Amino acid sequence: MTDSIEVNETPVFYAHSREGLPPANWDKLNEHLLRVAKLAGQFAEAFQSREWGYCAGLWHDLGKYQVEFQRKLLGARESVEHSGAGAALAIQKNKSLGEPLAFVIAAHHAGLANPISSEPSAPKPLKERLKENAKVLEKITPMIPAEIADGPMPQLPAFLLAHSGLLPEERFELCRTSEFWTRFLFSALVDADRLDTEEFCDPAKSALRSRFSLIGTLREKLDSFIDKEMAGLTALGKSSQLNLARAHILNACRTAAMLEPGISSLTVPTGGGKTLSGMSFALGHAERWGHRRVIVVIPYTSIIEQNADVYRRALGAENVVEHHSNLDPEKAKRQYGQEFTDRNELACENWDAPIIVTTTVQFFESLFSNHPSRCRKLHNIARSVIILDEVQSLPPGFLLSIVDALNALVTHYGCTVVLSTATPPALAARIGFEKGLHGIREIVANPKELAQKLKRVEYFWPDLQAPAMTWEQLTSNLLDHQQVLAIVHKRDDARNLAQQLYKSDPDTPVFHLSALMCAAHRSAKLAEIKGTRTQGSPCRVVSTQLVEAGVDLDFPIVYRALGGLDSMVQAAGRCNREGRRDKGQVVIFRAESSPPPGTPKQALGVMEAMLQEAGGTLDPADPELFEKYFRMLYFTKDLDMKHIQTLRQEFNFASVGREFRLIEDGFTKSIVVPYEGVAEHLLRLRTEGPRRETLRNLQRFTVNVYPNAFDKLTKAGALEEVTESIFTLSKPYEKYYDKRFGLTIGDELYADPAALMA
């Protein structure tokens, strides 16, 4: 130990240095350990594990008692692994009880590992880490103060205790319960460590956190906002059947908020006002039962901003945190200022805010991740109200692990889950699906009667015996309407149909929407469509299914290619949405093309079978129809296609993190496209490198393409790698991003790269 870190001949150990401060003023290690222990204990109290959080915090940085680490703080260029010694101490104290702590402590920088073996690029297996750190622990033990090293091992929470005579499946279930709990303990430690470190190393940043209204205040704000909206409609004489039904739904949500925590279903037809009514239930319930926040989980980024804007108007922008890849930081800065944007980004790190609006991918992949940055937020999910919007879109291939997690969140982590949808999936536990959700309660009584009252469209079903409708026939049908929406299976279908419409009637505006347009482009196009529709001007829209879930469009007639029942009903939600007509028309047609492979194609098969059985006509206003449809769909699927449940019960954290991907890595490739406004962000990327804010800004200007199209572009020299793994269209090829259609290469396969040339 050098003289510069000794005081009165007694070695002083430090956790962190700070530029500009002499060593005597650095963060003392024993104080850091005690502070993190206290904070992690507070976080873990939300799931009955305060003592476990305290122990994890107390021992997480024991490796910093190494002289080599102290030299590193003084500037020595050496690599010193410090997070394994505390894991070794936990095992030394009690091999069985110490294992969860060992996983957590060893992982707080590198990520949760597998116990025995691992893959390249994954953290070293825990067994290997423990072996390496046993000698480190032996060496530093004399340096560790007794108040740090001598803490007792805590007792397991009651829900983790085994009893004699467990059947094999019960043992596996207990293992998965313990695995899930370890993740939450890991989260409590990671967040406590990072918050305490931030407070010392960057106090200005730390001071920006946690300035939000209380849940009760937000409930009052929301009630006031909704009551004013409804009073305004009454004053304008807008007491339509639709608005009366919305008032009924709202009152049911306010009443049901007093129900005990559990799993509730908000089964409301599209246009019934689920966005605000669901939040009314959530805030009233949170206030009644002491929940700490409301987390709104939405499958599509295309509607997150729309819903978040509603929440901001009602609750104040400062209380609503958006966490998704298409967030526009520049727009937030313009609207709310730099401090607001900074606070929103900080709250995204650990979800320490009263209202979180995020994606299905972000929520569930975080629950099953092994990375510290993604898991950091988990402890703040405990004691929350979780609204799963458009819950029917949960991917069947991961359904067993998702449902298992939801049951655990309710049973052991104090959560209430709201299943919000117009098309309720078959998630309840039953014979053949014993691991389904338990005790689902309907918030609005008699969903079937409500669906009949809110029936605003008439469905026209195709003749399954007749040939599929050609694109020429569909074009002719659409030309009969001045305002019409057509929804097709694929991106190429949308572009080709839009082109045919435009050629057939160049005087009537034709709008195209697909995922070959970047998010900024789609947002601008949707705003243009809404403006055109509101003015009553001619407006024909061709889209893929990205408009179906929650996008606020309203057309008198909608054409939809036959697919899954939920997709048909979601498409109908864009028809006569505000009930301005007695009945809108939803025309279902059989397309020449097939849906994409996987669930969409299987869903089409289920629908064809149901139509055949029913004689060619179905009534989507009957909620029982969805139960039958989803049971048939799930029967065709492997509900645990990546064997996540087996990996979990073996505590293979790294493998679970690798395999649980709702969007497959490598399935598509991202390209930054030359849409209006992207140039300044690309310039910043070139001059400043891949800073986090720049990358976030660029997300809104990316398009995902399949690997084959990406490879063709690469071989043709059409892509420029701006920085590592970030590609954009090179100058000669920028014309392949079209103002009307987006990236015009679509899903096509080019046999010759020269085909891309002008």
XYZ file of N, CA, C and O in Angstrom, residues 400-465:
264
model
N -45.335 -19.785 -22.323
C -45.208 -20.451 -21.022
C -44.364 -19.635 -20.059
O -44.719 -19.469 -18.884
N -43.232 -19.126 -20.516
C -42.374 -18.349 -19.618
C -42.994 -16.995 -19.285
O -42.868 -16.507 -18.152
N -43.688 -16.387 -20.240
C -44.337 -15.101 -19.982
C -45.443 -15.260 -18.941
O -45.535 -14.481 -17.974
N -46.296 -16.259 -19.118
C -47.398 -16.482 -18.169
C -46.848 -16.849 -16.793
O -47.362 -16.394 -15.758
N -45.787 -17.639 -16.756
C -45.141 -17.993 -15.489
C -44.663 -16.737 -14.770
O -44.851 -16.577 -13.558
N -44.053 -15.828 -15.523
C -43.563 -14.585 -14.927
C -44.717 -13.733 -14.401
O -44.631 -13.149 -13.308
N -45.797 -13.637 -15.146
C -46.937 -12.832 -14.707
C -47.557 -13.401 -13.434
O -47.905 -12.649 -12.504
N -47.710 -14.723 -13.385
C -48.221 -15.333 -12.151
C -47.308 -15.034 -10.968
O -47.778 -14.743 -9.856
N -45.992 -15.109 -11.191
C -45.039 -14.838 -10.111
C -45.110 -13.383 -9.667
O -45.064 -13.085 -8.459
N -45.224 -12.460 -10.611
C -45.294 -11.039 -10.259
C -46.493 -10.749 -9.359
O -46.405 -9.939 -8.424
N -47.600 -11.413 -9.639
C -48.804 -11.208 -8.827
C -48.685 -11.912 -7.479
O -48.994 -11.344 -6.423
N -48.198 -13.143 -7.485
C -48.199 -13.967 -6.273
C -47.114 -13.559 -5.283
O -47.353 -13.536 -4.067
N -45.920 -13.207 -5.774
C -44.779 -12.993 -4.886
C -44.210 -11.578 -4.894
O -43.390 -11.260 -4.027
N -44.619 -10.741 -5.836
C -43.991 -9.420 -5.964
C -44.993 -8.277 -5.868
O -44.683 -7.146 -6.233
N -46.190 -8.579 -5.372
C -47.148 -7.533 -5.038
C -47.712 -6.779 -6.217
O -48.149 -5.630 -6.064
N -47.713 -7.369 -7.413
C -48.185 -6.673 -8.603
C -49.658 -6.978 -8.882
O -50.182 -8.007 -8.466
N -50.288 -6.066 -9.582
C -51.582 -6.317 -10.206
C -51.380 -6.211 -11.706
O -50.728 -5.293 -12.188
N -51.919 -7.179 -12.444
C -51.778 -7.216 -13.899
C -53.140 -6.979 -14.538
O -54.140 -7.576 -14.131
N -53.167 -6.087 -15.520
C -54.394 -5.794 -16.268
C -54.198 -6.257 -17.706
O -53.283 -5.797 -18.396
N -55.050 -7.180 -18.158
C -55.017 -7.668 -19.530
C -55.978 -6.816 -20.350
O -57.190 -6.990 -20.277
N -55.441 -5.873 -21.096
C -56.269 -4.897 -21.807
C -56.318 -5.237 -23.291
O -55.287 -5.279 -23.962
N -57.521 -5.486 -23.805
C -57.637 -5.894 -25.204
C -59.085 -5.868 -25.659
O -60.004 -5.937 -24.844
N -59.254 -5.781 -26.966
C -60.582 -5.999 -27.552
C -60.770 -7.448 -27.952
O -61.895 -7.885 -28.207
N -59.657 -8.190 -28.003
C -59.700 -9.584 -28.470
C -58.987 -10.471 -27.461
O -57.827 -10.828 -27.651
N -59.647 -10.839 -26.367
C -58.972 -11.521 -25.261
C -58.411 -12.887 -25.638
O -59.152 -13.745 -26.141
N -57.114 -13.107 -25.428
C -56.527 -14.420 -25.709
C -56.878 -15.420 -24.613
O -57.294 -15.044 -23.521
N -56.675 -16.688 -24.901
C -57.030 -17.763 -23.961
C -55.855 -18.022 -23.023
O -55.117 -19.000 -23.182
N -55.673 -17.155 -22.015
C -54.527 -17.254 -21.114
C -54.874 -17.849 -19.758
O -53.979 -18.101 -18.945
N -56.147 -18.056 -19.482
C -56.548 -18.571 -18.168
C -56.135 -20.036 -18.013
O -56.129 -20.809 -18.969
N -55.770 -20.398 -16.777
C -55.421 -21.788 -16.478
C -56.632 -22.688 -16.726
O -57.769 -22.334 -16.406
N -56.364 -23.874 -17.304
C -57.435 -24.812 -17.626
C -56.802 -26.176 -17.877
O -55.566 -26.306 -17.892
N -57.617 -27.166 -18.100
C -57.102 -28.494 -18.434
C -56.331 -28.411 -19.755
O -56.836 -27.891 -20.751
N -55.126 -28.899 -19.740
C -54.269 -28.802 -20.910
C -53.408 -27.563 -20.923
O -52.467 -27.450 -21.710
N -53.737 -26.595 -20.060
C -52.933 -25.366 -19.932
C -52.921 -24.987 -18.447
O -53.319 -23.903 -18.048
N -52.461 -25.954 -17.635
C -52.525 -25.794 -16.173
C -51.670 -24.635 -15.677
O -51.906 -24.104 -14.591
N -50.662 -24.248 -16.442
C -49.764 -23.169 -16.022
C -50.240 -21.803 -16.497
O -49.473 -20.842 -16.509
N -51.512 -21.714 -16.893
C -52.048 -20.427 -17.326
C -52.246 -19.464 -16.164
O -51.911 -19.754 -15.011
N -52.804 -18.308 -16.466
C -53.022 -17.272 -15.451
C -54.153 -17.680 -14.509
O -55.164 -18.245 -14.930
N -53.972 -17.355 -13.235
C -54.921 -17.772 -12.201
C -55.811 -16.606 -11.764
O -55.334 -15.486 -11.564
N -57.096 -16.892 -11.609
C -58.007 -15.946 -10.970
C -58.263 -14.674 -11.739
O -58.354 -13.587 -11.155
N -58.402 -14.753 -13.069
C -58.661 -13.548 -13.872
C -60.070 -13.030 -13.583
O -61.043 -13.775 -13.613
N -60.149 -11.711 -13.326
C -61.446 -11.081 -13.043
C -61.748 -10.043 -14.111
O -60.873 -9.284 -14.512
N -62.996 -9.999 -14.574
C -63.402 -8.994 -15.554
C -63.682 -7.664 -14.851
O -64.425 -7.612 -13.868
N -63.086 -6.609 -15.354
C -63.330 -5.276 -14.800
C -64.706 -4.775 -15.218
O -65.456 -4.210 -14.411
N -65.047 -4.966 -16.474
C -66.358 -4.548 -16.988
C -67.224 -5.800 -17.125
O -66.883 -6.725 -17.862
N -68.324 -5.828 -16.412
C -69.187 -7.015 -16.406
C -69.799 -7.253 -17.781
O -70.067 -6.319 -18.542
N -70.004 -8.503 -18.083
C -70.693 -8.926 -19.301
C -70.063 -8.330 -20.570
O -70.687 -7.509 -21.269
N -68.845 -8.727 -20.904
C -68.179 -8.198 -22.110
C -68.977 -8.460 -23.392
O -68.907 -7.660 -24.326
N -69.730 -9.567 -23.435
C -70.497 -9.868 -24.638
C -71.574 -8.819 -24.878
O -71.759 -8.337 -26.007
N -72.285 -8.449 -23.819
C -73.324 -7.422 -23.948
C -72.710 -6.082 -24.349
O -73.246 -5.354 -25.195
N -71.556 -5.753 -23.746
C -70.878 -4.505 -24.085
C -70.456 -4.503 -25.552
O -70.597 -3.496 -26.260
N -69.935 -5.629 -26.025
C -69.498 -5.717 -27.417
C -70.662 -5.491 -28.374
O -70.499 -4.851 -29.426
N -71.830 -6.014 -28.033
C -72.994 -5.803 -28.889
C -73.400 -4.331 -28.908
O -73.766 -3.783 -29.952
N -73.324 -3.675 -27.746
C -73.685 -2.254 -27.675
C -72.727 -1.387 -28.490
O -73.116 -0.371 -29.071
N -71.457 -1.785 -28.509
C -70.447 -0.989 -29.200
C -70.189 -1.473 -30.623
O -69.200 -1.082 -31.242
N -71.073 -2.308 -31.118
C -70.896 -2.852 -32.468
C -71.124 -1.730 -33.481
O -72.237 -1.252 -33.664
N -70.040 -1.342 -34.151
C -70.102 -0.176 -35.032
C -69.840 -0.537 -36.492
O -69.831 0.335 -37.344
N -69.586 -1.826 -36.747
C -69.253 -2.216 -38.118
C -70.011 -3.476 -38.503
O -70.461 -4.252 -37.654
N -70.110 -3.665 -39.798
C -70.665 -4.895 -40.355
C -69.554 -5.590 -41.130
O -68.858 -4.962 -41.941
N -69.381 -6.885 -40.866
C -68.329 -7.655 -41.529
C -68.888 -8.339 -42.781
O -70.004 -8.877 -42.770
N -68.085 -8.342 -43.835
C -68.409 -9.067 -45.058
C -67.293 -10.084 -45.273
O -66.141 -9.720 -45.541
N -67.641 -11.370 -45.143
C -66.642 -12.431 -45.175
C -66.490 -12.986 -46.587
O -67.454 -13.026 -47.359
N -65.299 -13.460 -46.938
C -65.075 -13.966 -48.295
C -65.646 -15.376 -48.482
O -65.798 -16.126 -47.521
N -65.935 -15.701 -49.708
C -66.336 -17.064 -50.065
C -65.062 -17.898 -50.201
O -64.251 -17.676 -51.113
N -64.880 -18.847 -49.288
C -63.652 -19.637 -49.295
C -63.566 -20.566 -50.494
O -62.479 -21.082 -50.809
N -64.687 -20.787 -51.162
C -64.670 -21.659 -52.333
C -64.291 -20.899 -53.601
O -63.942 -21.513 -54.615
